[in-house]
Each structure stands twice: as C-alpha cells, then as structure tokens.
Short mmCIF file of C-alpha atoms and ligand atoms in Angstrom, two decimals:
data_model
loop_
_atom_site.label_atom_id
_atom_site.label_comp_id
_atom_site.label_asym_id
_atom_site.label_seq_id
_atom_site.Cartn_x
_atom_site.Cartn_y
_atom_site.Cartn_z
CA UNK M 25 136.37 28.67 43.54
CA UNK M 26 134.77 29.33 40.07
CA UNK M 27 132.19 31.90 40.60
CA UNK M 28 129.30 31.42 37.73
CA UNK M 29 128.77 34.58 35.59
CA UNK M 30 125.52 36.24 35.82
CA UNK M 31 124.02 38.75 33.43
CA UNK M 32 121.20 40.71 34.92
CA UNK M 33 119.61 42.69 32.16
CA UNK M 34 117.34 45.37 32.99
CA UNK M 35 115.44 48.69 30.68
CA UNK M 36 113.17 50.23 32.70
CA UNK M 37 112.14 51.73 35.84
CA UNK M 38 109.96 48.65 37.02
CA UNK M 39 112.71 45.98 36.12
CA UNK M 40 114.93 48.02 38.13
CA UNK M 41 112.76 48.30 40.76
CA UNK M 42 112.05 44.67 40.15
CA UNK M 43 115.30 43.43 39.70
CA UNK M 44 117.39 45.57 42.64
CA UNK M 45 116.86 43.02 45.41
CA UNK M 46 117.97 40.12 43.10
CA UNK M 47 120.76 41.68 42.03
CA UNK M 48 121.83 42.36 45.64
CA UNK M 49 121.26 39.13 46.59
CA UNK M 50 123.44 37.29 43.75
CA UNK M 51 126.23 39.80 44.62
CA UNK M 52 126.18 38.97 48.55
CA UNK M 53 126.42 35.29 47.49
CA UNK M 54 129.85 33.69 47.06
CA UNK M 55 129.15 31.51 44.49
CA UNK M 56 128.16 34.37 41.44
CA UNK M 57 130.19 37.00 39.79
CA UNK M 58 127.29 39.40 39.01
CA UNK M 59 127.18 41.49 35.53
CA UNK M 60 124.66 44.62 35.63
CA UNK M 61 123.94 45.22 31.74
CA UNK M 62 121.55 48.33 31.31
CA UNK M 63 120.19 48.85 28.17
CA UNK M 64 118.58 52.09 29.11
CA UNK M 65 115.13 51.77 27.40
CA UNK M 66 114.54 54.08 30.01
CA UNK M 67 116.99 56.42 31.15
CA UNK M 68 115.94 59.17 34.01
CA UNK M 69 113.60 56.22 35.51
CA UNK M 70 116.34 53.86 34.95
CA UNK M 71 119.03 56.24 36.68
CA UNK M 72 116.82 57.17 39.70
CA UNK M 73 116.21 52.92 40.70
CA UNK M 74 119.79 52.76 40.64
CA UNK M 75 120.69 55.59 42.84
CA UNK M 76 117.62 54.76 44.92
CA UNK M 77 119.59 51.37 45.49
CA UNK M 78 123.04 52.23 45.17
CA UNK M 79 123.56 49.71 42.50
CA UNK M 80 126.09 50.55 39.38
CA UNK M 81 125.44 49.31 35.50
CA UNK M 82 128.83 47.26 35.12
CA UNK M 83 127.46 47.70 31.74
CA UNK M 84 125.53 50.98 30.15
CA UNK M 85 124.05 50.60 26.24
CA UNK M 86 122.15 54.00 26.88
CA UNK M 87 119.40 52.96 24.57
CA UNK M 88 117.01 55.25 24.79
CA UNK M 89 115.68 57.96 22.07
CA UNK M 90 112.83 60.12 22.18
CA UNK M 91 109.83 58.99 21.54
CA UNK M 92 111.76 56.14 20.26
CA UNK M 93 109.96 53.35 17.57
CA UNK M 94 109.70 49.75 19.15
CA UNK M 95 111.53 48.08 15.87
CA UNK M 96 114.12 50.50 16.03
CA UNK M 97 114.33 49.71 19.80
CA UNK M 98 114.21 46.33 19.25
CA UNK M 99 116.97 46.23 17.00
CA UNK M 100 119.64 48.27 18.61
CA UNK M 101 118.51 45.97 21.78
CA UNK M 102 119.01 42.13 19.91
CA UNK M 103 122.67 44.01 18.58
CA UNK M 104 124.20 45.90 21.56
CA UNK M 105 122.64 42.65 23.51
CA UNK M 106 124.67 40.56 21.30
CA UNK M 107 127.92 41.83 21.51
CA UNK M 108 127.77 41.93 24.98
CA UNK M 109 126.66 38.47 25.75
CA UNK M 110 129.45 37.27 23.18
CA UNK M 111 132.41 39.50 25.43
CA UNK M 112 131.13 38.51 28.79
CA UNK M 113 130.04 34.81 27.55
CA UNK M 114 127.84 34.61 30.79
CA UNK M 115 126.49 31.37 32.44
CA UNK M 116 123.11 32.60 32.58
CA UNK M 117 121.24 35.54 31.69
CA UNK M 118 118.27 36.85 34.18
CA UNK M 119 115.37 39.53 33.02
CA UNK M 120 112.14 40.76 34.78
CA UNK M 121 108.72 41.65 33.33
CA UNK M 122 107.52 42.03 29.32
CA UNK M 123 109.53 44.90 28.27
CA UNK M 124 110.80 45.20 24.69
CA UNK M 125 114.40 45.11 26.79
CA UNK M 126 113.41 41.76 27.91
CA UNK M 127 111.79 39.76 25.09
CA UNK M 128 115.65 41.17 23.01
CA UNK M 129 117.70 39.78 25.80
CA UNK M 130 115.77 35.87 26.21
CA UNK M 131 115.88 36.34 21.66
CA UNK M 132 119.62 36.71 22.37
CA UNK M 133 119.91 34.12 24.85
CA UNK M 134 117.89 31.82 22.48
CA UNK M 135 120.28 32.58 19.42
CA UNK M 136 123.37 32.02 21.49
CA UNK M 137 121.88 28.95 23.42
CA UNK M 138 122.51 30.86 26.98
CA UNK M 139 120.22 29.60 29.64
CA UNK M 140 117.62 32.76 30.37
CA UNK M 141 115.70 32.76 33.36
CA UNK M 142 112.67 34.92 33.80
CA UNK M 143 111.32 36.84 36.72
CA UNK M 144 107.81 37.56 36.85
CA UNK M 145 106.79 35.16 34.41
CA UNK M 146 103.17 33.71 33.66
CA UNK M 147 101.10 36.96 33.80
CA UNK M 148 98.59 36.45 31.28
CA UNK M 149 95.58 38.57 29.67
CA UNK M 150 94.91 36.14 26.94
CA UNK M 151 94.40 39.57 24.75
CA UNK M 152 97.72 40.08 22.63
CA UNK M 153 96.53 43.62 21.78
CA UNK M 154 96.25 44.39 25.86
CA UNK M 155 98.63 45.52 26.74
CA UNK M 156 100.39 46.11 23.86
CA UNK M 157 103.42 44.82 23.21
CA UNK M 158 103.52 43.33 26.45
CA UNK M 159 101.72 40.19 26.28
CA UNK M 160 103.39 39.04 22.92
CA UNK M 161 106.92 39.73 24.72
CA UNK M 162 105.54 37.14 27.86
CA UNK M 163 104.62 34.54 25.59
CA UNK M 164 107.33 34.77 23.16
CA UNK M 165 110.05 35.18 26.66
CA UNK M 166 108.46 32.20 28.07
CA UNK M 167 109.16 29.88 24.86
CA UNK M 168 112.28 30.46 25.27
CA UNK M 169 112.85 31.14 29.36
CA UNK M 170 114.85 27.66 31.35
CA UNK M 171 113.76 28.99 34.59
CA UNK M 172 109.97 31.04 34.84
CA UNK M 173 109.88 32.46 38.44
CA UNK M 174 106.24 32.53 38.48
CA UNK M 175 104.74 35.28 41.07
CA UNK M 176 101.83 33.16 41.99
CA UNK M 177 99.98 30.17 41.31
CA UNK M 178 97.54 31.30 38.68
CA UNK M 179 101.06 32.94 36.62
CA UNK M 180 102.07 28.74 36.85
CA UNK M 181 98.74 27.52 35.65
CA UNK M 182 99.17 30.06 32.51
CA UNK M 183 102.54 28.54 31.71
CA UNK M 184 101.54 25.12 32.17
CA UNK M 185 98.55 25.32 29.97
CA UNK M 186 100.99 26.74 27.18
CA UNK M 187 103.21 23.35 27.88
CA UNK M 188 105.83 24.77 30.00
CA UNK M 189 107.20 21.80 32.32
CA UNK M 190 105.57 21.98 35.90
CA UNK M 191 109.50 21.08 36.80
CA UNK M 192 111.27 24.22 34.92
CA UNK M 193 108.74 26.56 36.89
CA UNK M 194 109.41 28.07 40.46
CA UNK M 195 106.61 29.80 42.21
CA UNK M 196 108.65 32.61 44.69
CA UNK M 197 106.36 35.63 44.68
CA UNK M 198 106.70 39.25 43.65
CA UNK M 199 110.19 40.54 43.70
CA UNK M 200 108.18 44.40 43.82
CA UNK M 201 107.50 43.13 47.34
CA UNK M 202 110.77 42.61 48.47
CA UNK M 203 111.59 46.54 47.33
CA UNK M 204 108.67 47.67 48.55
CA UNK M 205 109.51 46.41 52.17
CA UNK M 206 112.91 47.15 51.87
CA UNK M 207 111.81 50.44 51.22
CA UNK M 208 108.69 50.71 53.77
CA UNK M 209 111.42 50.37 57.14
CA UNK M 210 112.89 54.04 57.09
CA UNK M 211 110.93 56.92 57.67
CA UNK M 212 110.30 58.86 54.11
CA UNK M 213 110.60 62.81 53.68
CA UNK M 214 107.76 64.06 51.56
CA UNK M 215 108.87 67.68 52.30
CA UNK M 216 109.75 68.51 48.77
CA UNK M 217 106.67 67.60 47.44
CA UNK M 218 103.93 70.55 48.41
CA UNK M 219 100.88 68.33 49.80
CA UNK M 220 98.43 69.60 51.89
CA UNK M 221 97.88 67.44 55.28
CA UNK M 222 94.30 68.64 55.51
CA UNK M 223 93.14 67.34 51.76
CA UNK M 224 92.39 63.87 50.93
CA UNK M 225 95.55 62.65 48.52
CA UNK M 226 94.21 60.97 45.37
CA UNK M 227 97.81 59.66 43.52
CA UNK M 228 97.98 58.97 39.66
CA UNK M 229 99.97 57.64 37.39
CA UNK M 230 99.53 56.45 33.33
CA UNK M 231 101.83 55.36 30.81
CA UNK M 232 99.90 52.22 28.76
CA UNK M 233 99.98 52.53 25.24
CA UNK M 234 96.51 51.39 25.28
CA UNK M 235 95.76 54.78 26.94
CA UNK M 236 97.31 57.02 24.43
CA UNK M 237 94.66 59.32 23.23
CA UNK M 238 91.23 59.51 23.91
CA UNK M 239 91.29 57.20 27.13
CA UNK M 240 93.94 59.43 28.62
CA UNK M 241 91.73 62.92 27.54
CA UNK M 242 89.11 61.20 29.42
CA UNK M 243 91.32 60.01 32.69
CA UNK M 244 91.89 63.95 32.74
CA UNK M 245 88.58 65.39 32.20
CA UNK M 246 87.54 62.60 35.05
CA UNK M 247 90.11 64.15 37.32
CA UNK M 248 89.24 67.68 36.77
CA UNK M 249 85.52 66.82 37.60
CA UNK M 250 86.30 64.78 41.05
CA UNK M 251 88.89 67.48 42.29
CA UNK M 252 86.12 70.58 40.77
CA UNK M 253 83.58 68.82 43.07
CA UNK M 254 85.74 67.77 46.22
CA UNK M 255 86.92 70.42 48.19
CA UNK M 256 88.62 68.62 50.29
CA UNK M 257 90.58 66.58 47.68
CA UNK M 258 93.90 66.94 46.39
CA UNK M 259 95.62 64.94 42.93
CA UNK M 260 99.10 64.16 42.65
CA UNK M 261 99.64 63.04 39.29
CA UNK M 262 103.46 61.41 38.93
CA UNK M 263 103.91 62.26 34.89
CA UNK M 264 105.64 59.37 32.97
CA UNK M 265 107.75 61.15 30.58
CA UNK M 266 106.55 59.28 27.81
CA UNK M 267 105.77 62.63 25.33
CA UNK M 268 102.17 60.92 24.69
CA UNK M 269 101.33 60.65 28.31
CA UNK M 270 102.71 63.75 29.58
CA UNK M 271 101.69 66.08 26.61
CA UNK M 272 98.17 65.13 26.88
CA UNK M 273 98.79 65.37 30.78
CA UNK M 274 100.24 68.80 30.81
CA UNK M 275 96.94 70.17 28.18
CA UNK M 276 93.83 68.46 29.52
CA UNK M 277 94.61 68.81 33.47
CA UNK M 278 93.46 71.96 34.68
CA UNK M 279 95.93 74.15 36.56
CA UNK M 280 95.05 73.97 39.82
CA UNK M 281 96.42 74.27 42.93
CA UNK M 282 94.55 70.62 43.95
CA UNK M 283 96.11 69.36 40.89
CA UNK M 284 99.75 68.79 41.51
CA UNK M 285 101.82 67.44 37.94
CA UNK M 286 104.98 66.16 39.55
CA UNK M 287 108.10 64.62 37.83
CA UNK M 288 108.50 60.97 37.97
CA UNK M 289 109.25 59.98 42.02
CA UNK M 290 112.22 58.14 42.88
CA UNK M 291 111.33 54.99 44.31
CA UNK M 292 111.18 55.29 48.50
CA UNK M 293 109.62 58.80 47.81
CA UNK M 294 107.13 57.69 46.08
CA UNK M 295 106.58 54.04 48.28
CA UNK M 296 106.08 57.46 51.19
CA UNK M 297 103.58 58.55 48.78
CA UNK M 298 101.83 55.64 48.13
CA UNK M 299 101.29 55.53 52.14
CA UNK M 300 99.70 58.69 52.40
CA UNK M 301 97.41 58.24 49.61
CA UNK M 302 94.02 58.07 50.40
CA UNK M 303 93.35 56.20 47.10
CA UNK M 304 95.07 55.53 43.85
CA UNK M 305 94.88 55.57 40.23
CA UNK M 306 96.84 53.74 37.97
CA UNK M 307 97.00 51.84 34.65
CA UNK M 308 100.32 50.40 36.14
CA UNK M 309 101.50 46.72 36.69
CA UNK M 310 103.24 47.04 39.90
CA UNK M 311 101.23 49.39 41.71
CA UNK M 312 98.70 46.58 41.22
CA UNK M 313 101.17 44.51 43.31
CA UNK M 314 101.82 47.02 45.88
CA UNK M 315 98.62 48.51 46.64
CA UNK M 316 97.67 45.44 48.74
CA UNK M 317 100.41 44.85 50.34
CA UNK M 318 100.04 48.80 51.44
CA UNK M 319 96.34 48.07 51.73
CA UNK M 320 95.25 51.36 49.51
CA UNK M 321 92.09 50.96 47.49
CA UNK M 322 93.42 51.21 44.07
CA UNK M 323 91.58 51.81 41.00
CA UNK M 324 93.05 50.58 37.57
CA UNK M 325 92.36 52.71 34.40
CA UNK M 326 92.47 49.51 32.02
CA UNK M 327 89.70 47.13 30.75
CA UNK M 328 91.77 43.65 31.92
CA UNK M 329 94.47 42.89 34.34
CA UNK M 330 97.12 39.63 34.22
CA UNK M 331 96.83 40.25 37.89
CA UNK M 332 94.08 38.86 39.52
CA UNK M 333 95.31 37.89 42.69
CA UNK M 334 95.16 41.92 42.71
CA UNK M 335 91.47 41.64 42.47
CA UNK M 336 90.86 38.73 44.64
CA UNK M 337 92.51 40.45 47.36
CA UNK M 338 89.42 43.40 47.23
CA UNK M 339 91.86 46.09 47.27
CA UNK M 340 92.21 46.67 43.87
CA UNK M 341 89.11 47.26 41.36
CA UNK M 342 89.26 47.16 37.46
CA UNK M 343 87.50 50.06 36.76
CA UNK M 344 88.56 51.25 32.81
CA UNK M 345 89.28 54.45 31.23
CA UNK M 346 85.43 55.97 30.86
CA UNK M 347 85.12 58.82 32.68
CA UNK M 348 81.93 58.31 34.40
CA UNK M 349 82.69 55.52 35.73
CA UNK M 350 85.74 57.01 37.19
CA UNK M 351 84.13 59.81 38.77
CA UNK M 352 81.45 57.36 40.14
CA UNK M 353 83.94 55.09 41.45
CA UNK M 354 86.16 57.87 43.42
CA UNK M 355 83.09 59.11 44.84
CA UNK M 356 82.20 55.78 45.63
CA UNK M 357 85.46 55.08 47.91
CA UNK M 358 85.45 59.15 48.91
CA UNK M 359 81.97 59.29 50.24
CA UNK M 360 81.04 55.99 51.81
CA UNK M 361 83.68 55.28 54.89
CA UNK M 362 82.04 51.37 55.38
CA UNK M 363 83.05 50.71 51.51
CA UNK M 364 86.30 52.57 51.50
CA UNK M 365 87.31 50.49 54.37
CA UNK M 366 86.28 47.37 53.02
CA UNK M 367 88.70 48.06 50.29
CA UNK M 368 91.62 49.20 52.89
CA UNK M 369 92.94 45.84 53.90
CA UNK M 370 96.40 44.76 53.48
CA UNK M 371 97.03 41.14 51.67
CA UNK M 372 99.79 39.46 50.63
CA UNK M 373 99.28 37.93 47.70
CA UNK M 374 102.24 38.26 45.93
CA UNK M 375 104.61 36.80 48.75
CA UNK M 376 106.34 38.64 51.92
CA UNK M 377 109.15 39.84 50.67
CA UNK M 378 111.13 36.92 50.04
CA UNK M 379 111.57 36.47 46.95
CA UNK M 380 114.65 37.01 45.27
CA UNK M 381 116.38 35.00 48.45
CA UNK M 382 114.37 32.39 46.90
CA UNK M 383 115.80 33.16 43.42
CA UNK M 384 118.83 32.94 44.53
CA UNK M 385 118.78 29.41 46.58
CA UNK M 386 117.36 28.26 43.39
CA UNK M 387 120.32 29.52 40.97
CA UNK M 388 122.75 28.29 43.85
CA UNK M 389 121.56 24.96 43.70
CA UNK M 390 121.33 24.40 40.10
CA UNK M 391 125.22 25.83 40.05
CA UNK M 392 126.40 24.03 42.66
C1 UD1 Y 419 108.01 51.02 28.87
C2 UD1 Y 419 107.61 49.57 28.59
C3 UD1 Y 419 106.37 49.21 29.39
C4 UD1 Y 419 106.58 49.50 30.87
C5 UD1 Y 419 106.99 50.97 31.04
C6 UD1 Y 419 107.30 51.25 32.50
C7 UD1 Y 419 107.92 48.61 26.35
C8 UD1 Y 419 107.41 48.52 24.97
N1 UD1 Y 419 107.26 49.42 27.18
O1 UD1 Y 419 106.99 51.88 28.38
O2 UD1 Y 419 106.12 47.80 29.24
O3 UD1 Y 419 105.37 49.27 31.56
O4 UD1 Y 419 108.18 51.21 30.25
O5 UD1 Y 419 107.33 52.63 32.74
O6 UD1 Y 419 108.91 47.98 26.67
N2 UD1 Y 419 111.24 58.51 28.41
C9 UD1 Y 419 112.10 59.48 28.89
N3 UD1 Y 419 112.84 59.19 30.00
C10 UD1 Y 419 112.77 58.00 30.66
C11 UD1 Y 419 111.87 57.04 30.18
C12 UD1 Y 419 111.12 57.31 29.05
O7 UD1 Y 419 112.20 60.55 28.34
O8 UD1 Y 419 113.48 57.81 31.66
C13 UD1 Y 419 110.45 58.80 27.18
C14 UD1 Y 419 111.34 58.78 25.92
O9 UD1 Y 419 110.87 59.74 25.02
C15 UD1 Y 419 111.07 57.36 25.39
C16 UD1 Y 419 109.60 57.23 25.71
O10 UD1 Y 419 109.43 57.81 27.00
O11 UD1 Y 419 111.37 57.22 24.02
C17 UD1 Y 419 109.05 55.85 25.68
O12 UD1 Y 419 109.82 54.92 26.42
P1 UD1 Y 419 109.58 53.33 26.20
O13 UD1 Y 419 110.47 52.58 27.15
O14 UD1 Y 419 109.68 52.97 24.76
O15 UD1 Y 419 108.07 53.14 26.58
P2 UD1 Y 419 107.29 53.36 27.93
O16 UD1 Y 419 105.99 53.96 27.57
O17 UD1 Y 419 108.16 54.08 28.88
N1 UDP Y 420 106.94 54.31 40.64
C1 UDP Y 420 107.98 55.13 41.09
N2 UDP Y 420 107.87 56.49 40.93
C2 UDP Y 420 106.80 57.07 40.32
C3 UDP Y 420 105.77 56.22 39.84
C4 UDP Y 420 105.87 54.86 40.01
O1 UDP Y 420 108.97 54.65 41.65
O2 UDP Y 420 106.77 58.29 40.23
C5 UDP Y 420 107.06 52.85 40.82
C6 UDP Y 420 105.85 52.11 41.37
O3 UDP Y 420 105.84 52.08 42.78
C7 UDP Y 420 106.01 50.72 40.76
C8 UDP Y 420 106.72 50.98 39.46
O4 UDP Y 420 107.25 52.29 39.53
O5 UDP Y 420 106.86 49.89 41.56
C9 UDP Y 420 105.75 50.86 38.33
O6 UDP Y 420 106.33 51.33 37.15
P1 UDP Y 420 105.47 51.68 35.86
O7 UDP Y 420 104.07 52.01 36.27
O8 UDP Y 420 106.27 52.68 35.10
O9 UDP Y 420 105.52 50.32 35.03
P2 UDP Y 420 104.64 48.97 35.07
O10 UDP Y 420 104.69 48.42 36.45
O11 UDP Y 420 103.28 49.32 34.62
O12 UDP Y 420 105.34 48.11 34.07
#
C-alpha cells in the first residue's frame, strides 16, 4: 500500500506541545508515512516537548539565534523550509498555531502548491498589532490553509466571515487538550522544584512581545506587592528564556524566598504544577486553554484574548498588565473563598481530548 507523506512542521514549545498527539496519531495509522521537520525557532523548549513525548525530529533545521530578528527568522525559515519540502516532496504539510515557523511553512506550501492544513486555526483579535506578529501570521496562514481545524465554533465564524468555505473547515477542538489529558493520568513528581505545601502557589509565566518593557516592570512590581503583603503566598514564576522577558524578570523581582524564578518546566511537570496552583498568571495562549479544563482561576496579563470561550467558561478573567489592577484582582480571588470558587470550575470548552483522532479520520478519509 502507498502510504501518503506527511510533513508535520513544528518551532516552538506550544506547537510541540500542540502538535505531539497528532503526530502520534498519524504514525499509529497505516495509511501515513509521517515526516517530523523541526525548525527549531525554539530550541531548549522545543527539545524538552520532544523528550517529554518521546518523539524524534526526522528532520532538525536548528533555527534558532539569540535574540534572533523576525525577518532574519523568517528568511532562513521560507529557505531551509524550501529545500526540504522540495527533497521530501510531501503530500501534505500540517502546522499548529501563528508562529513565524508556521506562517514560513503554509508561504512554502503556497509557492510549491502543497496542500497545508492548519491546526488551531480561526483565533481572532481583530487587532493586527495584538499580539504581535501573531495575528498577521493567522490571517495570512488561513489564505492559504486547504484544511483549518478550527478549535471551536466562534474560531469557524472568524474564518467564514473572512470567506473561507464552511466545507474546507473542520471544527475538532483543542489539540492542548488531548496533551494535557494525556499528561494529567500519571502521578507527577514536583520534588525538584522547592514549594512549600503550607503557602498558597500563585504560578506565572510571560513571554508576549506586547509585554516587553514597561508592562512586564509592572507585572513584577505587582508581584512583589501581593507576595510583600501575603504571608501565606508563594510565586513560581516559569522564566521564558526570551532575553527581554527574563532580563527584566531576573532585575525587577525581588529575591525572595516566596519568589521562586524557575527555568522553563518540561511539559507533565509543569501540567503537576498547574494542579497545585492555587491561581495563575499568564499572558499565554494555551494556558488559556488549559486552565478550564484544570478548573484554576486564571488571570491573563493582556488587554484582548482570541479566546473567548476561555472567558465564557468564568475561569479565566482578562485582567491587563496595570499593576493595580493586578494586585486588586489576586486579592480578589485570595481573600474571598465564595468568588474564588466561583471561578474554580472545570469546563470543556475546547473539546475532551479528542482531537487529533479527529484530525486524523479526517486526513484518512480525504487520502483514502
Ligand atoms: C515565540 C512565538 C510566539 C509563541 C512563543 C511560545 C513568534 C514570532 N513568536 O515567541 O508566538 O507564543 O514562541 O513560547 O513566532 N530562546 C531560547 N531558547 C528557547 C527558546 C527561545 O534561548 O528554547 C530565546 C532565544 O534568544 C530566541 C528568543 O528566545 O532568539 C526568542 O524566540 P522566538 O521564538 O523568536 O520568540 P518567542 O518570544 O519565544
Ligand atoms: N508550559 C510548559 N512549561 C512551562 C511553561 C508553560 O510546558 O514552564 C506549557 C503550557 O502548559 C502551555 C504551553 O507551554 O501548554 C504554552 O506555551 P507558551 O506560553 O510559551 O506559548 P503560547 O501558548 O502563548 O503560544
């Protein structure tokens, strides 16, 4: 039997996070003969997903540079890209999210007319500035995507009102869910990490662009203030290496023993962290995802969100970068146990976990 080639393309730490359960699935199926091209936009992150899942790069471009440029990125990306997708001369090429890895490989599919099929797609701010480069990479991917595996309904409503065919658009959930549960059935060791059992854990993490600078000096003096006034609170920030998140991390957090600056987490670690958070802080897109299905109140340190199933579902609050309003809000959720638990609930509204089998069924039957 002719298996069909399958490029699956991923940068980052949340494609690979986003990305592992699809890519396990097309390899347990018969019918594909599964390529793994990292780029490495990322390549610590990148490297930890993998291990985390035991999945190899058939394929490694090792992109990344320090602090790197997104032209220069973006270049090395649409030529490595290129020579690859001319050796392999895959049937289809699959990519997750709005990373500069992904809007290269759908220009590259687009150039060599390879069908390009897009997880995750729809997610819509309306804002091209916010965040930045993201939303240009969605809409420009999703001009040139065959397949958009939309998370949700409101992700197929975006594309449709942009003129995307209701019949080239599959709504399967969140792939993040999939990984997350995959990852929630063993028991996690949090050993390594030094938290105290007695202290309330409040977990952070920020990388946006948007956030560079002033919003992230003010995320920090907001954290100093809730832990200087909590006793009973302890912060465990996971740093993004990103030099312009974790300089200004390392200089405006105070050094204290309630302030713990940890290295990035590898996945199930940090899916056992997320559990035994109290309440979380993030400018991130997944965590959004997650933090209902794990039903942890979840503040997000940005001014919009493409995701607002996330806010429908009451666990997660839009809450921006100002630090009074942080402060207030934390004390908010820390101090008043009928509000906190009205946040608590678990919801699923970015599917139960099944959706890169539905990926999969789909690609099988178009194949086939
Ligand atoms: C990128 C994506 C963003 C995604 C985020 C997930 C773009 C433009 N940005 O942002 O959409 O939400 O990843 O985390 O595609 N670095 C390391 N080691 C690593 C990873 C990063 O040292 O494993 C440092 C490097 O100095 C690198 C810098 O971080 O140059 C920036 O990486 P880059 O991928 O360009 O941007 P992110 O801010 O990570
Ligand atoms: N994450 C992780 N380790 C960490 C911090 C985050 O594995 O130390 C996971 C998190 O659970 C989520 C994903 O990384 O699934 C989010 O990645 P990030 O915030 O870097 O990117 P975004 O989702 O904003 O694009």
């Amino acid at each position: 039997m002719k298996k069909n080639k399958i490029i699956c393309v991923v940068g980052t730490r949340p494609e690979a996070i986003k990305m592992a359960p699809i890519i396990l699935g097309l390899k347990s199926s018969p019918f594909f003969e599964v390529i793994v091209v990292a780029t490495a936009q990322h390549r610590e992150l990148l490297d930890g997903v993998f291990r985390d899942f035991a999945i190899l790069a058939d394929i490694d471009l090792n992109l990344m540079r320090p602090n790197q440029d997104l032209v220069e990125l973006n270049a090395h990306l649409l030529l490595e890209l290129s020579k690859v997708f001319e050796s392999v001369r895959p049937d289809a090429v699959l990519a997750q999210g709005d990373t500069t890895t992904v809007f290269a490989a759908s220009l590259v599919c687009f150039y060599k007319k390879i069908p390009f099929g897009h997880v995750e797609a729809g997610l819509r701010t309306g804002n091209f500035l916010s965040p930045f480069p993201e939303e240009m990479n969605r809409v420009f991917t999703s001009k040139i995507s065959k397949w958009h595996f939309a998370p949700t309904q409101s992700a197929c409503n975006n594309l449709i009102s942009e003129g995307v065919l209701a019949q080239d658009i599959f709504i399967v959930g969140n792939s993040v869910i999939d990984s997350l549960l995959i990852k929630s059935r063993n028991k996690i060791e949090l050993d390594s990490i030094n938290l105290d059992p007695n202290k309330k854990l409040i977990l952070v993490t920020v990388h946006r662009r948007e956030n560079f600078g002033e919003p992230l000096v003010s995320i920090c003096n907001a954290i100093n203030e809730i832990v200087g006034s909590n006793d009973n609170v302890q912060v465990l920030i996971s740093v993004h290496p990103n030099p312009n998140t974790k300089n200004t991390i390392q200089t405006y957090c105070s050094n204290s023993q309630r302030i713990i600056l940890s290295d990035p987490l590898e996945y199930s670690q940090f899916v056992g962290v997320m559990n035994r958070a109290h309440i979380i802080l993030s400018d991130s897109g997944g965590i959004q995802e997650e933090a209902p299905a794990l039903g942890k109140p979840l503040l997000v340190l940005r001014k919009e969100t493409e995701r607002p199933e996330s806010l429908k579902s009451g666990t997660v609050k839009l809450i921006g970068t100002e630090k009074n309003a942080i402060v207030t809000e934390v004390s908010k959720l820390l101090n008043d146990q009928d509000y906190y638990l009205s946040l608590a609930k678990k919801s699923y509204p970015y599917g139960d976990g099944n959706t890169s089998k539905a990926i999969v069924d789909i690609l099988i039957n178009y194949f086939q």
